[in-house]
Amino acid sequence: MATSGESNERGWTLLTNHGRILLLIARHPDSRIRDLAATAGITERSIQMIVTDLEAAGYVARERVGRRNAYTINRAQPFRHPAESSHSVGELIDLFVEAPEASKT
């Protein structure tokens, strides 16, 4: 078992790429696919597939704004797995994404 400071040889992370991209979109709803890919460290094609999955499942809505896309997250959408289905993705987003400055006052 790795102790604090030791590397994890298997390299797994707690969040899936889908969860990570959902959080990135929540932070930056007008991000380009290229920007999401650079931040997440995965290919643009992978990002496109993940966004399509999130859209098809009702987690994300995409709207064309000029030459770019803007994304809106359905915060009320429940988690897919039965073990977490009593929780919404909004709860996850609240844990990882800071509220805008205006709403902190």
Coordinates of N, CA and C in Angstrom, one line a residue:
M1 N 0.8 -1.2 0.0 CA 0.0 0.0 0.0 C 0.9 1.2 0.0
A2 N 0.6 2.2 -0.9 CA 1.4 3.4 -1.0 C 1.1 4.3 0.2
T3 N 2.1 4.9 0.8 CA 1.9 5.9 1.8 C 1.9 7.3 1.2
S4 N 1.6 8.2 2.1 CA 1.5 9.6 1.6 C 2.9 10.0 1.0
G5 N 2.9 10.6 -0.2 CA 4.1 10.9 -0.8 C 4.6 9.9 -1.8
E6 N 4.1 8.7 -1.7 CA 4.5 7.6 -2.7 C 3.6 7.7 -3.9
S7 N 4.1 7.3 -5.1 CA 3.3 7.3 -6.2 C 2.4 6.0 -6.3
N8 N 1.3 6.1 -6.9 CA 0.4 5.0 -7.1 C 0.7 4.4 -8.5
E9 N 1.3 3.2 -8.5 CA 1.8 2.6 -9.7 C 0.7 2.4 -10.7
R10 N -0.5 2.1 -10.3 CA -1.6 1.8 -11.3 C -2.2 3.1 -11.9
G11 N -2.0 4.2 -11.3 CA -2.4 5.5 -11.9 C -3.9 5.7 -12.0
W12 N -4.7 5.1 -11.2 CA -6.1 5.4 -11.3 C -6.5 6.7 -10.6
T13 N -7.6 7.2 -10.9 CA -8.1 8.4 -10.2 C -9.6 8.1 -9.7
L14 N -10.0 8.9 -8.8 CA -11.3 8.7 -8.2 C -12.5 9.1 -9.1
L15 N -12.2 10.1 -9.9 CA -13.3 10.6 -10.8 C -13.0 10.0 -12.2
T16 N -14.1 9.7 -12.9 CA -13.9 9.2 -14.3 C -13.7 10.5 -15.2
N17 N -13.4 10.2 -16.4 CA -13.3 11.3 -17.4 C -14.6 12.0 -17.6
H18 N -15.7 11.3 -17.5 CA -17.0 11.9 -17.7 C -17.3 12.9 -16.5
G19 N -17.0 12.4 -15.3 CA -17.2 13.3 -14.1 C -16.3 14.5 -14.2
R20 N -15.0 14.3 -14.6 CA -14.1 15.4 -14.7 C -14.5 16.4 -15.7
I21 N -15.0 16.0 -16.9 CA -15.4 16.9 -17.9 C -16.7 17.6 -17.5
L22 N -17.6 17.0 -16.8 CA -18.8 17.6 -16.3 C -18.4 18.8 -15.3
L23 N -17.4 18.5 -14.5 CA -16.9 19.6 -13.6 C -16.2 20.7 -14.3
L24 N -15.5 20.4 -15.3 CA -14.8 21.4 -16.1 C -15.8 22.3 -16.8
I25 N -16.9 21.7 -17.4 CA -17.9 22.4 -18.0 C -18.7 23.3 -17.0
A26 N -18.9 22.8 -15.8 CA -19.6 23.6 -14.8 C -18.7 24.8 -14.4
R27 N -17.4 24.7 -14.4 CA -16.5 25.8 -14.1 C -16.5 26.8 -15.3
H28 N -16.5 26.3 -16.5 CA -16.3 27.1 -17.7 C -17.2 26.7 -18.8
P29 N -18.5 27.1 -18.7 CA -19.5 26.6 -19.6 C -19.4 27.0 -21.1
D30 N -18.4 28.0 -21.3 CA -18.2 28.4 -22.7 C -16.9 27.8 -23.2
S31 N -16.3 26.8 -22.6 CA -15.0 26.3 -23.0 C -15.1 25.6 -24.4
R32 N -14.0 25.7 -25.1 CA -14.0 24.9 -26.4 C -13.5 23.5 -26.1
I33 N -13.8 22.6 -27.0 CA -13.4 21.2 -26.9 C -11.9 21.2 -26.7
R34 N -11.2 22.0 -27.5 CA -9.7 22.0 -27.4 C -9.2 22.4 -26.0
D35 N -9.9 23.3 -25.3 CA -9.5 23.8 -24.0 C -9.8 22.7 -23.0
L36 N -11.0 22.0 -23.1 CA -11.3 20.9 -22.2 C -10.3 19.8 -22.3
A37 N -9.9 19.5 -23.5 CA -8.9 18.4 -23.8 C -7.6 18.7 -23.1
A38 N -7.2 20.0 -23.3 CA -5.9 20.4 -22.8 C -5.9 20.3 -21.2
T39 N -7.0 20.8 -20.6 CA -7.1 20.8 -19.2 C -7.2 19.3 -18.6
A40 N -8.0 18.5 -19.3 CA -8.2 17.1 -18.8 C -7.1 16.2 -19.2
G41 N -6.3 16.6 -20.1 CA -5.2 15.7 -20.5 C -5.6 14.5 -21.4
I42 N -6.7 14.7 -22.1 CA -7.2 13.6 -23.0 C -7.4 14.2 -24.4
T43 N -7.7 13.4 -25.4 CA -7.8 13.9 -26.8 C -9.1 14.7 -27.0
E44 N -9.1 15.5 -28.0 CA -10.3 16.3 -28.4 C -11.4 15.3 -28.8
R45 N -11.0 14.2 -29.5 CA -12.1 13.2 -29.9 C -12.7 12.6 -28.6
S46 N -11.9 12.3 -27.6 CA -12.5 11.7 -26.4 C -13.4 12.7 -25.7
I47 N -13.0 14.0 -25.7 CA -13.9 15.0 -25.1 C -15.2 15.1 -25.9
Q48 N -15.1 15.1 -27.2 CA -16.4 15.1 -28.1 C -17.3 13.9 -27.7
M49 N -16.7 12.8 -27.6 CA -17.5 11.6 -27.2 C -18.1 11.7 -25.8
I50 N -17.4 12.2 -24.9 CA -17.9 12.4 -23.5 C -19.0 13.4 -23.5
V51 N -18.8 14.6 -24.2 CA -19.8 15.6 -24.2 C -21.1 15.0 -24.8
T52 N -20.9 14.3 -25.9 CA -22.1 13.6 -26.6 C -22.8 12.7 -25.6
D53 N -22.0 11.9 -24.8 CA -22.6 11.0 -23.8 C -23.4 11.8 -22.8
L54 N -22.8 12.9 -22.3 CA -23.4 13.7 -21.2 C -24.7 14.3 -21.7
E55 N -24.6 14.8 -23.0 CA -25.8 15.4 -23.6 C -26.9 14.4 -23.8
A56 N -26.6 13.2 -24.3 CA -27.6 12.1 -24.6 C -28.2 11.7 -23.3
A57 N -27.5 11.7 -22.2 CA -28.0 11.3 -20.9 C -28.8 12.4 -20.1
G58 N -28.8 13.6 -20.7 CA -29.5 14.7 -20.1 C -28.7 15.5 -19.0
Y59 N -27.4 15.3 -18.9 CA -26.6 16.0 -18.0 C -26.2 17.4 -18.5
V60 N -26.1 17.5 -19.8 CA -25.6 18.7 -20.4 C -26.4 19.1 -21.6
A61 N -26.7 20.4 -21.8 CA -27.4 20.9 -23.0 C -26.4 21.8 -23.7
R62 N -26.3 21.6 -25.0 CA -25.4 22.4 -25.8 C -26.1 23.4 -26.6
E63 N -25.7 24.7 -26.6 CA -26.3 25.7 -27.4 C -25.3 26.4 -28.2
R64 N -25.6 26.6 -29.5 CA -24.6 27.3 -30.4 C -24.7 28.8 -30.1
V65 N -23.6 29.5 -29.8 CA -23.6 30.9 -29.6 C -22.5 31.5 -30.6
G66 N -22.9 32.0 -31.7 CA -22.0 32.4 -32.7 C -21.3 31.3 -33.3
R67 N -19.9 31.3 -33.2 CA -19.1 30.2 -33.7 C -18.8 29.2 -32.7
R68 N -19.2 29.4 -31.5 CA -18.8 28.5 -30.3 C -20.1 27.8 -29.7
N69 N -19.8 26.9 -28.8 CA -20.9 26.3 -28.0 C -20.8 26.8 -26.6
A70 N -22.0 26.9 -26.0 CA -22.1 27.2 -24.6 C -22.9 26.0 -24.0
Y71 N -22.5 25.6 -22.8 CA -23.1 24.4 -22.2 C -23.9 24.8 -20.9
T72 N -25.0 24.1 -20.7 CA -25.7 24.3 -19.5 C -25.9 22.9 -18.9
I73 N -25.6 22.8 -17.6 CA -25.7 21.6 -16.9 C -27.1 21.4 -16.2
N74 N -27.7 20.3 -16.3 CA -28.9 20.0 -15.6 C -28.5 19.5 -14.2
R75 N -28.5 20.4 -13.3 CA -28.0 20.1 -11.9 C -28.9 19.1 -11.2
A76 N -30.2 19.0 -11.6 CA -31.1 18.1 -11.0 C -31.0 16.6 -11.4
Q77 N -30.2 16.4 -12.5 CA -30.1 15.1 -13.0 C -29.4 14.1 -12.0
P78 N -30.0 13.0 -11.7 CA -29.4 12.1 -10.7 C -28.3 11.3 -11.3
F79 N -27.4 10.8 -10.4 CA -26.3 10.0 -10.8 C -26.9 8.7 -11.5
R80 N -26.2 8.1 -12.4 CA -26.7 6.9 -13.1 C -26.7 5.6 -12.3
H81 N -25.7 5.4 -11.5 CA -25.6 4.2 -10.8 C -26.6 4.1 -9.7
P82 N -27.3 3.0 -9.5 CA -28.3 2.9 -8.4 C -27.8 3.2 -7.0
A83 N -26.5 3.0 -6.8 CA -26.0 3.3 -5.4 C -25.9 4.7 -5.1
E84 N -25.9 5.6 -6.2 CA -25.8 7.0 -6.0 C -27.0 7.8 -6.6
S85 N -28.0 7.0 -7.0 CA -29.1 7.7 -7.8 C -30.0 8.6 -6.9
S86 N -29.8 8.5 -5.6 CA -30.6 9.5 -4.8 C -29.9 10.8 -4.7
H87 N -28.8 11.0 -5.3 CA -28.1 12.3 -5.3 C -28.0 12.9 -6.7
S88 N -28.0 14.2 -6.8 CA -28.0 14.9 -8.1 C -26.6 15.3 -8.4
V89 N -26.3 15.5 -9.7 CA -25.0 16.0 -10.1 C -24.7 17.4 -9.5
G90 N -25.8 18.1 -9.2 CA -25.6 19.4 -8.6 C -24.9 19.3 -7.3
E91 N -25.1 18.3 -6.6 CA -24.4 18.1 -5.3 C -22.9 17.9 -5.5
L92 N -22.6 17.2 -6.5 CA -21.1 17.0 -6.9 C -20.5 18.3 -7.3
I93 N -21.2 19.0 -8.1 CA -20.7 20.3 -8.6 C -20.5 21.2 -7.5
D94 N -21.4 21.3 -6.5 CA -21.3 22.1 -5.4 C -20.0 21.8 -4.5
L95 N -19.6 20.6 -4.5 CA -18.4 20.2 -3.8 C -17.1 20.7 -4.5
F96 N -17.1 20.8 -5.8 CA -15.9 21.0 -6.6 C -15.8 22.4 -7.2
V97 N -17.0 23.1 -7.4 CA -17.0 24.3 -8.1 C -17.4 25.4 -7.2
E98 N -16.5 26.5 -7.1 CA -16.9 27.6 -6.2 C -18.0 28.4 -6.8
A99 N -18.8 29.0 -5.9 CA -19.9 29.8 -6.3 C -19.3 31.1 -6.9
P100 N -20.0 31.7 -7.9 CA -19.5 33.0 -8.4 C -19.4 34.0 -7.3
E101 N -18.5 35.0 -7.4 CA -18.2 36.0 -6.4 C -19.5 36.7 -6.0
A102 N -20.3 37.1 -6.9 CA -21.5 37.8 -6.6 C -22.4 37.1 -5.7
S103 N -22.5 35.8 -5.7 CA -23.4 35.1 -4.9 C -22.8 34.7 -3.5
K104 N -21.5 35.1 -3.3 CA -20.9 34.8 -2.0 C -21.2 35.8 -0.9
T105 N -21.7 36.9 -1.3 CA -22.0 38.0 -0.3 C -23.3 37.8 0.4

